[in-house]
């Protein structure tokens, strides 16, 4: 997903450097650079949110957001296949820091942020991530949730939790009132779903079977496949068997089945609804270039195949 240069220009001077993040986490710079050459979405959202309510972000809150994100990345990629740079990076993160150390580092960074509410917001985000994992594990054992709802719980407990934190933190740092901060939090939740779904849909459009393999190994549903099971229950059975032994050739078959069943079309429609909801969530925030920037971020996620 590529952000418009005009959006990035709004907060270019506010964004913390990846070098400072690497130094704080005592990691090589190569381990925190995502390889795209683009600014990370979490600091961008935090900065836009702070500016949208009349203030500015600080470096500590941005780094706390990145520590939360790296905690999720390290956990998921460590479950992936052998080999590959991203998994090696995840292994190094876990060996050098461990998930407990990443959690503590996020809390330490939040404690030094310029607003006292940031620490509590990190605690709430960590609790939400943990609760979502517990709920997902219990639901997987009992098959209690429909596939689309399970996908939504995954999205809300991962990108949704982190991006909602970014927007709430930005709201606090900007001096926003309770109504504006709640609106920004709701916006962040919807953008988390957009981010989660856009990655799945872009991979499906590209025929990226490795994406399905990695999702299956991490126990995470893929949006077009989850939606397709509503129309064709046999796809759900194929996915369950695939999750036990993820093979690229089977992944290609599942992608083809999901496409024929309308899963890609349904995924595009879901992203359009989430984009509309994200825009609507911002209505209590006063119009400004920064609010328009937030709206454009949501719109960019809703067009993943165009990225």
C-alpha atoms as a PDB file:
ATOM      1  CA  UNK A   1       0.000   0.000   0.000  1.00  0.00           C
ATOM      2  CA  UNK A   2       1.486   3.336  -1.114  1.00  0.00           C
ATOM      3  CA  UNK A   3       0.533   6.564   0.599  1.00  0.00           C
ATOM      4  CA  UNK A   4       0.109   9.708  -1.443  1.00  0.00           C
ATOM      5  CA  UNK A   5       3.174  11.986  -1.313  1.00  0.00           C
ATOM      6  CA  UNK A   6       0.900  14.865  -0.274  1.00  0.00           C
ATOM      7  CA  UNK A   7      -0.212  12.884   2.792  1.00  0.00           C
ATOM      8  CA  UNK A   8       3.338  12.028   3.807  1.00  0.00           C
ATOM      9  CA  UNK A   9       4.389  15.651   3.321  1.00  0.00           C
ATOM     10  CA  UNK A  10       1.921  16.706   6.034  1.00  0.00           C
ATOM     11  CA  UNK A  11       3.892  14.906   8.748  1.00  0.00           C
ATOM     12  CA  UNK A  12       7.325  14.358   7.215  1.00  0.00           C
ATOM     13  CA  UNK A  13       8.979  16.459   9.899  1.00  0.00           C
ATOM     14  CA  UNK A  14       7.187  14.653  12.728  1.00  0.00           C
ATOM     15  CA  UNK A  15       8.244  11.072  12.031  1.00  0.00           C
ATOM     16  CA  UNK A  16      10.791   9.290  14.202  1.00  0.00           C
ATOM     17  CA  UNK A  17      13.737   7.738  12.383  1.00  0.00           C
ATOM     18  CA  UNK A  18      14.238   4.011  11.999  1.00  0.00           C
ATOM     19  CA  UNK A  19      17.811   4.484  13.198  1.00  0.00           C
ATOM     20  CA  UNK A  20      16.576   5.751  16.561  1.00  0.00           C
ATOM     21  CA  UNK A  21      14.187   2.778  16.807  1.00  0.00           C
ATOM     22  CA  UNK A  22      17.017   0.337  16.070  1.00  0.00           C
ATOM     23  CA  UNK A  23      19.173   1.992  18.724  1.00  0.00           C
ATOM     24  CA  UNK A  24      16.400   1.822  21.326  1.00  0.00           C
ATOM     25  CA  UNK A  25      15.801  -1.876  20.665  1.00  0.00           C
ATOM     26  CA  UNK A  26      19.536  -2.612  20.382  1.00  0.00           C
ATOM     27  CA  UNK A  27      19.040  -4.130  16.930  1.00  0.00           C
ATOM     28  CA  UNK A  28      20.822  -3.727  13.586  1.00  0.00           C
ATOM     29  CA  UNK A  29      19.113  -1.144  11.399  1.00  0.00           C
ATOM     30  CA  UNK A  30      18.422  -3.857   8.813  1.00  0.00           C
ATOM     31  CA  UNK A  31      16.173  -5.646  11.344  1.00  0.00           C
ATOM     32  CA  UNK A  32      13.748  -2.739  11.702  1.00  0.00           C
ATOM     33  CA  UNK A  33      13.650  -1.501   8.093  1.00  0.00           C
ATOM     34  CA  UNK A  34      10.636  -3.029   6.348  1.00  0.00           C
ATOM     35  CA  UNK A  35      12.315  -3.033   2.934  1.00  0.00           C
ATOM     36  CA  UNK A  36       9.783  -0.820   1.161  1.00  0.00           C
ATOM     37  CA  UNK A  37      11.647   2.449   1.574  1.00  0.00           C
ATOM     38  CA  UNK A  38       8.354   4.043   2.673  1.00  0.00           C
ATOM     39  CA  UNK A  39       7.526   5.551   6.081  1.00  0.00           C
ATOM     40  CA  UNK A  40       5.886   3.145   8.492  1.00  0.00           C
ATOM     41  CA  UNK A  41       2.116   3.475   8.706  1.00  0.00           C
ATOM     42  CA  UNK A  42       1.980   3.505  12.528  1.00  0.00           C
ATOM     43  CA  UNK A  43       4.033   6.687  13.061  1.00  0.00           C
ATOM     44  CA  UNK A  44       2.184   8.300  10.142  1.00  0.00           C
ATOM     45  CA  UNK A  45      -1.222   7.615  11.710  1.00  0.00           C
ATOM     46  CA  UNK A  46      -0.037   8.756  15.135  1.00  0.00           C
ATOM     47  CA  UNK A  47       1.352  11.988  13.708  1.00  0.00           C
ATOM     48  CA  UNK A  48      -1.721  12.716  11.573  1.00  0.00           C
ATOM     49  CA  UNK A  49      -3.999  12.071  14.562  1.00  0.00           C
ATOM     50  CA  UNK A  50      -2.018  14.419  16.809  1.00  0.00           C
ATOM     51  CA  UNK A  51      -2.000  17.130  14.175  1.00  0.00           C
ATOM     52  CA  UNK A  52      -5.709  16.642  13.421  1.00  0.00           C
ATOM     53  CA  UNK A  53      -6.615  17.738  16.959  1.00  0.00           C
ATOM     54  CA  UNK A  54      -4.190  20.648  17.073  1.00  0.00           C
ATOM     55  CA  UNK A  55      -0.966  19.243  18.536  1.00  0.00           C
ATOM     56  CA  UNK A  56       2.079  17.262  17.545  1.00  0.00           C
ATOM     57  CA  UNK A  57       3.417  13.749  18.257  1.00  0.00           C
ATOM     58  CA  UNK A  58       6.482  12.731  20.211  1.00  0.00           C
ATOM     59  CA  UNK A  59       9.135  10.158  19.365  1.00  0.00           C
ATOM     60  CA  UNK A  60       8.520   7.893  22.379  1.00  0.00           C
ATOM     61  CA  UNK A  61       4.895   7.182  21.493  1.00  0.00           C
ATOM     62  CA  UNK A  62       5.861   6.371  17.909  1.00  0.00           C
ATOM     63  CA  UNK A  63       8.499   3.929  19.089  1.00  0.00           C
ATOM     64  CA  UNK A  64       6.042   2.354  21.547  1.00  0.00           C
ATOM     65  CA  UNK A  65       3.719   1.727  18.589  1.00  0.00           C
ATOM     66  CA  UNK A  66       6.553   0.127  16.628  1.00  0.00           C
ATOM     67  CA  UNK A  67       7.465  -2.080  19.587  1.00  0.00           C
ATOM     68  CA  UNK A  68       3.853  -3.318  19.719  1.00  0.00           C
ATOM     69  CA  UNK A  69       3.974  -4.039  15.995  1.00  0.00           C
ATOM     70  CA  UNK A  70       7.316  -5.851  16.202  1.00  0.00           C
ATOM     71  CA  UNK A  71       5.939  -7.969  19.032  1.00  0.00           C
ATOM     72  CA  UNK A  72       3.216  -9.265  16.697  1.00  0.00           C
ATOM     73  CA  UNK A  73       5.598  -9.669  13.763  1.00  0.00           C
ATOM     74  CA  UNK A  74       8.122 -11.648  15.787  1.00  0.00           C
ATOM     75  CA  UNK A  75       5.428 -13.945  17.141  1.00  0.00           C
ATOM     76  CA  UNK A  76       3.897 -14.687  13.728  1.00  0.00           C
ATOM     77  CA  UNK A  77       7.018 -14.977  11.620  1.00  0.00           C
ATOM     78  CA  UNK A  78       8.643 -17.325  14.117  1.00  0.00           C
ATOM     79  CA  UNK A  79       5.826 -19.738  13.273  1.00  0.00           C
ATOM     80  CA  UNK A  80       6.558 -19.581   9.548  1.00  0.00           C
ATOM     81  CA  UNK A  81       8.497 -21.812   7.209  1.00  0.00           C
ATOM     82  CA  UNK A  82      12.222 -22.286   7.465  1.00  0.00           C
ATOM     83  CA  UNK A  83      14.382 -19.866   5.577  1.00  0.00           C
ATOM     84  CA  UNK A  84      13.618 -16.433   4.261  1.00  0.00           C
ATOM     85  CA  UNK A  85      14.919 -13.095   5.448  1.00  0.00           C
ATOM     86  CA  UNK A  86      11.773 -12.065   7.310  1.00  0.00           C
ATOM     87  CA  UNK A  87      11.733 -15.223   9.399  1.00  0.00           C
ATOM     88  CA  UNK A  88      15.451 -14.900  10.173  1.00  0.00           C
ATOM     89  CA  UNK A  89      14.814 -11.343  11.345  1.00  0.00           C
ATOM     90  CA  UNK A  90      11.970 -12.574  13.551  1.00  0.00           C
ATOM     91  CA  UNK A  91      14.206 -15.242  15.047  1.00  0.00           C
ATOM     92  CA  UNK A  92      16.875 -12.654  15.811  1.00  0.00           C
ATOM     93  CA  UNK A  93      14.277 -10.431  17.439  1.00  0.00           C
ATOM     94  CA  UNK A  94      13.094 -13.255  19.657  1.00  0.00           C
ATOM     95  CA  UNK A  95      16.591 -14.463  20.549  1.00  0.00           C
ATOM     96  CA  UNK A  96      17.964 -10.997  21.236  1.00  0.00           C
ATOM     97  CA  UNK A  97      14.956  -9.524  23.008  1.00  0.00           C
ATOM     98  CA  UNK A  98      12.197 -12.074  23.502  1.00  0.00           C
ATOM     99  CA  UNK A  99       8.504 -11.194  23.505  1.00  0.00           C
ATOM    100  CA  UNK A 100       8.588 -10.269  27.184  1.00  0.00           C
ATOM    101  CA  UNK A 101      11.423  -7.811  26.596  1.00  0.00           C
ATOM    102  CA  UNK A 102       9.594  -6.241  23.641  1.00  0.00           C
ATOM    103  CA  UNK A 103       6.521  -5.825  25.850  1.00  0.00           C
ATOM    104  CA  UNK A 104       8.576  -4.209  28.603  1.00  0.00           C
ATOM    105  CA  UNK A 105      10.311  -1.943  26.076  1.00  0.00           C
ATOM    106  CA  UNK A 106       6.937  -0.747  24.772  1.00  0.00           C
ATOM    107  CA  UNK A 107       5.857   0.068  28.335  1.00  0.00           C
ATOM    108  CA  UNK A 108       9.134   1.856  29.075  1.00  0.00           C
ATOM    109  CA  UNK A 109       8.833   3.969  25.945  1.00  0.00           C
ATOM    110  CA  UNK A 110       5.237   4.850  26.801  1.00  0.00           C
ATOM    111  CA  UNK A 111       6.260   5.882  30.301  1.00  0.00           C
ATOM    112  CA  UNK A 112       8.602   8.487  28.845  1.00  0.00           C
ATOM    113  CA  UNK A 113       6.033   9.875  26.400  1.00  0.00           C
ATOM    114  CA  UNK A 114       4.993  13.473  26.919  1.00  0.00           C
ATOM    115  CA  UNK A 115       1.406  12.614  27.909  1.00  0.00           C
ATOM    116  CA  UNK A 116       0.615  10.445  30.964  1.00  0.00           C
ATOM    117  CA  UNK A 117      -2.240   8.618  29.226  1.00  0.00           C
ATOM    118  CA  UNK A 118       0.082   6.933  26.714  1.00  0.00           C
ATOM    119  CA  UNK A 119       1.251   4.313  29.225  1.00  0.00           C
ATOM    120  CA  UNK A 120      -2.320   3.274  29.981  1.00  0.00           C
ATOM    121  CA  UNK A 121      -3.079   3.103  26.280  1.00  0.00           C
ATOM    122  CA  UNK A 122      -0.169   0.692  25.723  1.00  0.00           C
ATOM    123  CA  UNK A 123      -1.427  -1.486  28.589  1.00  0.00           C
ATOM    124  CA  UNK A 124      -4.915  -1.518  27.048  1.00  0.00           C
ATOM    125  CA  UNK A 125      -3.519  -2.448  23.617  1.00  0.00           C
ATOM    126  CA  UNK A 126      -1.454  -5.287  25.098  1.00  0.00           C
ATOM    127  CA  UNK A 127      -4.484  -6.560  26.982  1.00  0.00           C
ATOM    128  CA  UNK A 128      -6.598  -6.450  23.817  1.00  0.00           C
ATOM    129  CA  UNK A 129      -3.977  -8.380  21.851  1.00  0.00           C
ATOM    130  CA  UNK A 130      -3.712 -11.005  24.601  1.00  0.00           C
ATOM    131  CA  UNK A 131      -7.483 -11.335  25.004  1.00  0.00           C
ATOM    132  CA  UNK A 132      -7.925 -11.751  21.248  1.00  0.00           C
ATOM    133  CA  UNK A 133      -5.352 -14.549  21.152  1.00  0.00           C
ATOM    134  CA  UNK A 134      -7.059 -16.372  24.013  1.00  0.00           C
ATOM    135  CA  UNK A 135     -10.471 -15.982  22.401  1.00  0.00           C
ATOM    136  CA  UNK A 136      -9.178 -17.168  19.021  1.00  0.00           C
ATOM    137  CA  UNK A 137      -7.571 -20.252  20.546  1.00  0.00           C
ATOM    138  CA  UNK A 138     -10.753 -21.235  22.378  1.00  0.00           C
ATOM    139  CA  UNK A 139     -12.905 -20.540  19.312  1.00  0.00           C
ATOM    140  CA  UNK A 140     -10.622 -22.592  17.071  1.00  0.00           C
ATOM    141  CA  UNK A 141     -11.061 -25.591  19.356  1.00  0.00           C
ATOM    142  CA  UNK A 142     -14.837 -25.291  19.424  1.00  0.00           C
ATOM    143  CA  UNK A 143     -15.396 -23.898  15.884  1.00  0.00           C
ATOM    144  CA  UNK A 144     -17.701 -21.382  17.546  1.00  0.00           C
ATOM    145  CA  UNK A 145     -17.207 -18.513  15.088  1.00  0.00           C
ATOM    146  CA  UNK A 146     -18.143 -18.199  11.402  1.00  0.00           C
ATOM    147  CA  UNK A 147     -15.040 -17.702   9.194  1.00  0.00           C
ATOM    148  CA  UNK A 148     -15.695 -14.009   8.514  1.00  0.00           C
ATOM    149  CA  UNK A 149     -16.167 -13.251  12.194  1.00  0.00           C
ATOM    150  CA  UNK A 150     -12.995 -15.178  13.075  1.00  0.00           C
ATOM    151  CA  UNK A 151     -11.117 -13.107  10.501  1.00  0.00           C
ATOM    152  CA  UNK A 152     -12.508  -9.921  12.066  1.00  0.00           C
ATOM    153  CA  UNK A 153     -11.415 -10.980  15.564  1.00  0.00           C
ATOM    154  CA  UNK A 154      -7.905 -11.634  14.207  1.00  0.00           C
ATOM    155  CA  UNK A 155      -7.845  -8.228  12.496  1.00  0.00           C
ATOM    156  CA  UNK A 156      -9.139  -6.365  15.550  1.00  0.00           C
ATOM    157  CA  UNK A 157      -6.728  -8.137  17.888  1.00  0.00           C
ATOM    158  CA  UNK A 158      -3.698  -7.375  15.733  1.00  0.00           C
ATOM    159  CA  UNK A 159      -3.552  -4.422  13.330  1.00  0.00           C
ATOM    160  CA  UNK A 160      -6.796  -3.050  14.771  1.00  0.00           C
ATOM    161  CA  UNK A 161      -5.421  -2.944  18.310  1.00  0.00           C
ATOM    162  CA  UNK A 162      -2.109  -1.376  17.267  1.00  0.00           C
ATOM    163  CA  UNK A 163      -3.538   1.222  14.873  1.00  0.00           C
ATOM    164  CA  UNK A 164      -6.317   2.180  17.290  1.00  0.00           C
ATOM    165  CA  UNK A 165      -3.560   2.722  19.871  1.00  0.00           C
ATOM    166  CA  UNK A 166      -1.672   4.942  17.416  1.00  0.00           C
ATOM    167  CA  UNK A 167      -4.709   7.115  16.796  1.00  0.00           C
ATOM    168  CA  UNK A 168      -5.693   7.357  20.471  1.00  0.00           C
ATOM    169  CA  UNK A 169      -2.104   8.176  21.427  1.00  0.00           C
ATOM    170  CA  UNK A 170      -1.993  10.870  18.769  1.00  0.00           C
ATOM    171  CA  UNK A 171      -5.272  12.249  20.078  1.00  0.00           C
ATOM    172  CA  UNK A 172      -3.880  12.478  23.616  1.00  0.00           C
ATOM    173  CA  UNK A 173      -0.619  14.055  22.461  1.00  0.00           C
ATOM    174  CA  UNK A 174      -2.539  16.582  20.390  1.00  0.00           C
ATOM    175  CA  UNK A 175      -4.695  17.601  23.335  1.00  0.00           C
ATOM    176  CA  UNK A 176      -7.921  16.246  21.879  1.00  0.00           C
ATOM    177  CA  UNK A 177     -11.075  15.940  23.971  1.00  0.00           C
ATOM    178  CA  UNK A 178     -12.721  12.602  24.823  1.00  0.00           C
ATOM    179  CA  UNK A 179     -15.054  12.746  21.822  1.00  0.00           C
ATOM    180  CA  UNK A 180     -12.221  13.317  19.356  1.00  0.00           C
ATOM    181  CA  UNK A 181     -10.031  10.616  20.907  1.00  0.00           C
ATOM    182  CA  UNK A 182     -12.893   8.097  20.773  1.00  0.00           C
ATOM    183  CA  UNK A 183     -13.514   9.030  17.128  1.00  0.00           C
ATOM    184  CA  UNK A 184      -9.827   8.553  16.286  1.00  0.00           C
ATOM    185  CA  UNK A 185      -9.827   5.185  18.060  1.00  0.00           C
ATOM    186  CA  UNK A 186     -12.813   3.988  16.021  1.00  0.00           C
ATOM    187  CA  UNK A 187     -11.100   5.198  12.859  1.00  0.00           C
ATOM    188  CA  UNK A 188      -7.934   3.285  13.781  1.00  0.00           C
ATOM    189  CA  UNK A 189      -9.936   0.107  14.349  1.00  0.00           C
ATOM    190  CA  UNK A 190     -11.453   0.321  10.867  1.00  0.00           C
ATOM    191  CA  UNK A 191      -8.074   1.080   9.281  1.00  0.00           C
ATOM    192  CA  UNK A 192      -6.669  -1.972  11.091  1.00  0.00           C
ATOM    193  CA  UNK A 193      -9.267  -4.113   9.366  1.00  0.00           C
ATOM    194  CA  UNK A 194      -8.485  -2.394   6.078  1.00  0.00           C
ATOM    195  CA  UNK A 195      -4.772  -3.067   6.524  1.00  0.00           C
ATOM    196  CA  UNK A 196      -5.368  -6.703   7.405  1.00  0.00           C
ATOM    197  CA  UNK A 197      -7.804  -7.269   4.533  1.00  0.00           C
ATOM    198  CA  UNK A 198      -5.819  -5.301   1.957  1.00  0.00           C
ATOM    199  CA  UNK A 199      -2.787  -7.507   2.501  1.00  0.00           C
ATOM    200  CA  UNK A 200      -4.906 -10.631   2.012  1.00  0.00           C
ATOM    201  CA  UNK A 201      -6.663  -9.291  -1.068  1.00  0.00           C
ATOM    202  CA  UNK A 202      -3.477  -8.045  -2.735  1.00  0.00           C
ATOM    203  CA  UNK A 203      -1.874 -11.460  -2.191  1.00  0.00           C
ATOM    204  CA  UNK A 204      -4.915 -13.216  -3.647  1.00  0.00           C
ATOM    205  CA  UNK A 205      -4.885 -10.948  -6.718  1.00  0.00           C
ATOM    206  CA  UNK A 206      -1.206 -11.739  -7.216  1.00  0.00           C
ATOM    207  CA  UNK A 207      -1.699 -15.492  -6.737  1.00  0.00           C
ATOM    208  CA  UNK A 208       0.713 -15.371  -3.815  1.00  0.00           C
ATOM    209  CA  UNK A 209       0.497 -18.910  -2.450  1.00  0.00           C
ATOM    210  CA  UNK A 210       3.266 -18.242   0.094  1.00  0.00           C
ATOM    211  CA  UNK A 211       0.982 -15.709   1.770  1.00  0.00           C
ATOM    212  CA  UNK A 212      -1.608 -18.429   2.324  1.00  0.00           C
ATOM    213  CA  UNK A 213       1.050 -20.801   3.614  1.00  0.00           C
ATOM    214  CA  UNK A 214       2.323 -18.252   6.117  1.00  0.00           C
ATOM    215  CA  UNK A 215      -1.202 -17.355   7.239  1.00  0.00           C
ATOM    216  CA  UNK A 216      -2.051 -21.025   7.748  1.00  0.00           C
ATOM    217  CA  UNK A 217       1.132 -21.671   9.737  1.00  0.00           C
ATOM    218  CA  UNK A 218       0.320 -18.692  11.962  1.00  0.00           C
ATOM    219  CA  UNK A 219      -3.276 -19.868  12.408  1.00  0.00           C
ATOM    220  CA  UNK A 220      -4.705 -16.788  10.712  1.00  0.00           C
ATOM    221  CA  UNK A 221      -7.596 -16.847   8.190  1.00  0.00           C
ATOM    222  CA  UNK A 222      -7.316 -15.145   4.800  1.00  0.00           C
ATOM    223  CA  UNK A 223     -10.152 -12.745   3.988  1.00  0.00           C
ATOM    224  CA  UNK A 224     -11.162 -13.830   0.434  1.00  0.00           C
ATOM    225  CA  UNK A 225     -11.055 -17.486   1.516  1.00  0.00           C
ATOM    226  CA  UNK A 226     -13.044 -16.795   4.685  1.00  0.00           C
ATOM    227  CA  UNK A 227     -15.732 -14.955   2.713  1.00  0.00           C
ATOM    228  CA  UNK A 228     -15.843 -17.628   0.002  1.00  0.00           C
ATOM    229  CA  UNK A 229     -16.690 -20.322   2.553  1.00  0.00           C
ATOM    230  CA  UNK A 230     -20.059 -18.648   3.052  1.00  0.00           C
ATOM    231  CA  UNK A 231     -20.931 -19.456  -0.556  1.00  0.00           C
ATOM    232  CA  UNK A 232     -19.109 -22.799  -0.768  1.00  0.00           C
ATOM    233  CA  UNK A 233     -18.705 -24.748   2.474  1.00  0.00           C
ATOM    234  CA  UNK A 234     -16.292 -27.180   0.846  1.00  0.00           C
ATOM    235  CA  UNK A 235     -13.700 -24.390   0.761  1.00  0.00           C
ATOM    236  CA  UNK A 236     -13.794 -24.298   4.551  1.00  0.00           C
ATOM    237  CA  UNK A 237     -13.029 -28.018   4.676  1.00  0.00           C
ATOM    238  CA  UNK A 238     -10.176 -27.587   2.204  1.00  0.00           C
ATOM    239  CA  UNK A 239      -8.738 -24.740   4.283  1.00  0.00           C
ATOM    240  CA  UNK A 240      -8.939 -26.815   7.494  1.00  0.00           C
ATOM    241  CA  UNK A 241      -6.995 -29.642   5.845  1.00  0.00           C
ATOM    242  CA  UNK A 242      -4.547 -27.171   4.298  1.00  0.00           C
ATOM    243  CA  UNK A 243      -3.877 -25.598   7.705  1.00  0.00           C
ATOM    244  CA  UNK A 244      -2.688 -28.978   8.976  1.00  0.00           C
ATOM    245  CA  UNK A 245      -0.203 -29.362   6.107  1.00  0.00           C
ATOM    246  CA  UNK A 246       0.214 -26.102   4.129  1.00  0.00           C
ATOM    247  CA  UNK A 247       1.527 -26.833   0.643  1.00  0.00           C
ATOM    248  CA  UNK A 248       1.855 -24.221  -2.132  1.00  0.00           C
ATOM    249  CA  UNK A 249       0.067 -26.353  -4.751  1.00  0.00           C
ATOM    250  CA  UNK A 250      -2.943 -26.770  -2.456  1.00  0.00           C
ATOM    251  CA  UNK A 251      -2.840 -23.042  -1.719  1.00  0.00           C
ATOM    252  CA  UNK A 252      -3.172 -22.332  -5.443  1.00  0.00           C
ATOM    253  CA  UNK A 253      -6.228 -24.585  -5.625  1.00  0.00           C
ATOM    254  CA  UNK A 254      -7.828 -22.827  -2.651  1.00  0.00           C
ATOM    255  CA  UNK A 255      -7.202 -19.411  -4.199  1.00  0.00           C
ATOM    256  CA  UNK A 256      -8.822 -20.560  -7.448  1.00  0.00           C
ATOM    257  CA  UNK A 257     -11.835 -21.952  -5.585  1.00  0.00           C
ATOM    258  CA  UNK A 258     -12.197 -18.767  -3.533  1.00  0.00           C
ATOM    259  CA  UNK A 259     -12.056 -16.635  -6.664  1.00  0.00           C
ATOM    260  CA  UNK A 260     -14.714 -18.706  -8.449  1.00  0.00           C
ATOM    261  CA  UNK A 261     -16.942 -18.525  -5.375  1.00  0.00           C
ATOM    262  CA  UNK A 262     -16.776 -14.724  -5.335  1.00  0.00           C
ATOM    263  CA  UNK A 263     -14.400 -14.368  -2.397  1.00  0.00           C
ATOM    264  CA  UNK A 264     -12.275 -11.656  -4.040  1.00  0.00           C
ATOM    265  CA  UNK A 265     -15.337  -9.630  -5.003  1.00  0.00           C
ATOM    266  CA  UNK A 266     -16.778  -9.960  -1.500  1.00  0.00           C
ATOM    267  CA  UNK A 267     -13.435  -8.919  -0.003  1.00  0.00           C
ATOM    268  CA  UNK A 268     -13.384  -5.756  -2.130  1.00  0.00           C
ATOM    269  CA  UNK A 269     -16.892  -4.947  -0.968  1.00  0.00           C
ATOM    270  CA  UNK A 270     -15.939  -5.472   2.674  1.00  0.00           C
ATOM    271  CA  UNK A 271     -12.955  -3.145   2.306  1.00  0.00           C
ATOM    272  CA  UNK A 272     -15.206  -0.512   0.737  1.00  0.00           C
ATOM    273  CA  UNK A 273     -17.559  -0.741   3.743  1.00  0.00           C
ATOM    274  CA  UNK A 274     -14.678  -0.469   6.195  1.00  0.00           C
ATOM    275  CA  UNK A 275     -13.306   2.537   4.299  1.00  0.00           C
ATOM    276  CA  UNK A 276     -16.692   4.264   4.483  1.00  0.00           C
ATOM    277  CA  UNK A 277     -16.897   3.468   8.212  1.00  0.00           C
ATOM    278  CA  UNK A 278     -13.385   4.871   8.778  1.00  0.00           C
ATOM    279  CA  UNK A 279     -14.324   8.129   7.046  1.00  0.00           C
ATOM    280  CA  UNK A 280     -17.563   8.339   9.024  1.00  0.00           C
ATOM    281  CA  UNK A 281     -15.755   7.722  12.319  1.00  0.00           C
ATOM    282  CA  UNK A 282     -13.781  10.946  11.802  1.00  0.00           C
ATOM    283  CA  UNK A 283     -16.866  13.174  11.636  1.00  0.00           C
ATOM    284  CA  UNK A 284     -16.381  14.565  15.196  1.00  0.00           C
ATOM    285  CA  UNK A 285     -12.842  15.692  14.259  1.00  0.00           C
ATOM    286  CA  UNK A 286     -12.715  19.227  12.848  1.00  0.00           C
ATOM    287  CA  UNK A 287     -12.019  19.428   9.095  1.00  0.00           C
ATOM    288  CA  UNK A 288      -8.366  20.096   8.295  1.00  0.00           C
ATOM    289  CA  UNK A 289      -5.647  18.904   5.926  1.00  0.00           C
ATOM    290  CA  UNK A 290      -4.682  16.347   8.587  1.00  0.00           C
ATOM    291  CA  UNK A 291      -8.183  14.880   8.794  1.00  0.00           C
ATOM    292  CA  UNK A 292      -8.221  14.676   5.007  1.00  0.00           C
ATOM    293  CA  UNK A 293      -4.860  12.923   5.271  1.00  0.00           C
ATOM    294  CA  UNK A 294      -6.381  10.321   7.572  1.00  0.00           C
ATOM    295  CA  UNK A 295      -9.249   9.833   5.136  1.00  0.00           C
ATOM    296  CA  UNK A 296      -6.804   9.329   2.272  1.00  0.00           C
ATOM    297  CA  UNK A 297      -4.896   6.699   4.246  1.00  0.00           C
ATOM    298  CA  UNK A 298      -8.119   4.695   4.628  1.00  0.00           C
ATOM    299  CA  UNK A 299      -8.924   5.115   0.939  1.00  0.00           C
ATOM    300  CA  UNK A 300      -5.455   3.885  -0.059  1.00  0.00           C
ATOM    301  CA  UNK A 301      -5.940   0.670   1.909  1.00  0.00           C
ATOM    302  CA  UNK A 302      -9.290   0.104   0.206  1.00  0.00           C
ATOM    303  CA  UNK A 303      -7.530  -0.198  -3.184  1.00  0.00           C
ATOM    304  CA  UNK A 304      -4.826  -2.819  -2.516  1.00  0.00           C
ATOM    305  CA  UNK A 305      -4.635  -4.218  -6.030  1.00  0.00           C
ATOM    306  CA  UNK A 306      -3.850  -0.743  -7.333  1.00  0.00           C
ATOM    307  CA  UNK A 307      -0.860  -0.327  -5.012  1.00  0.00           C
END
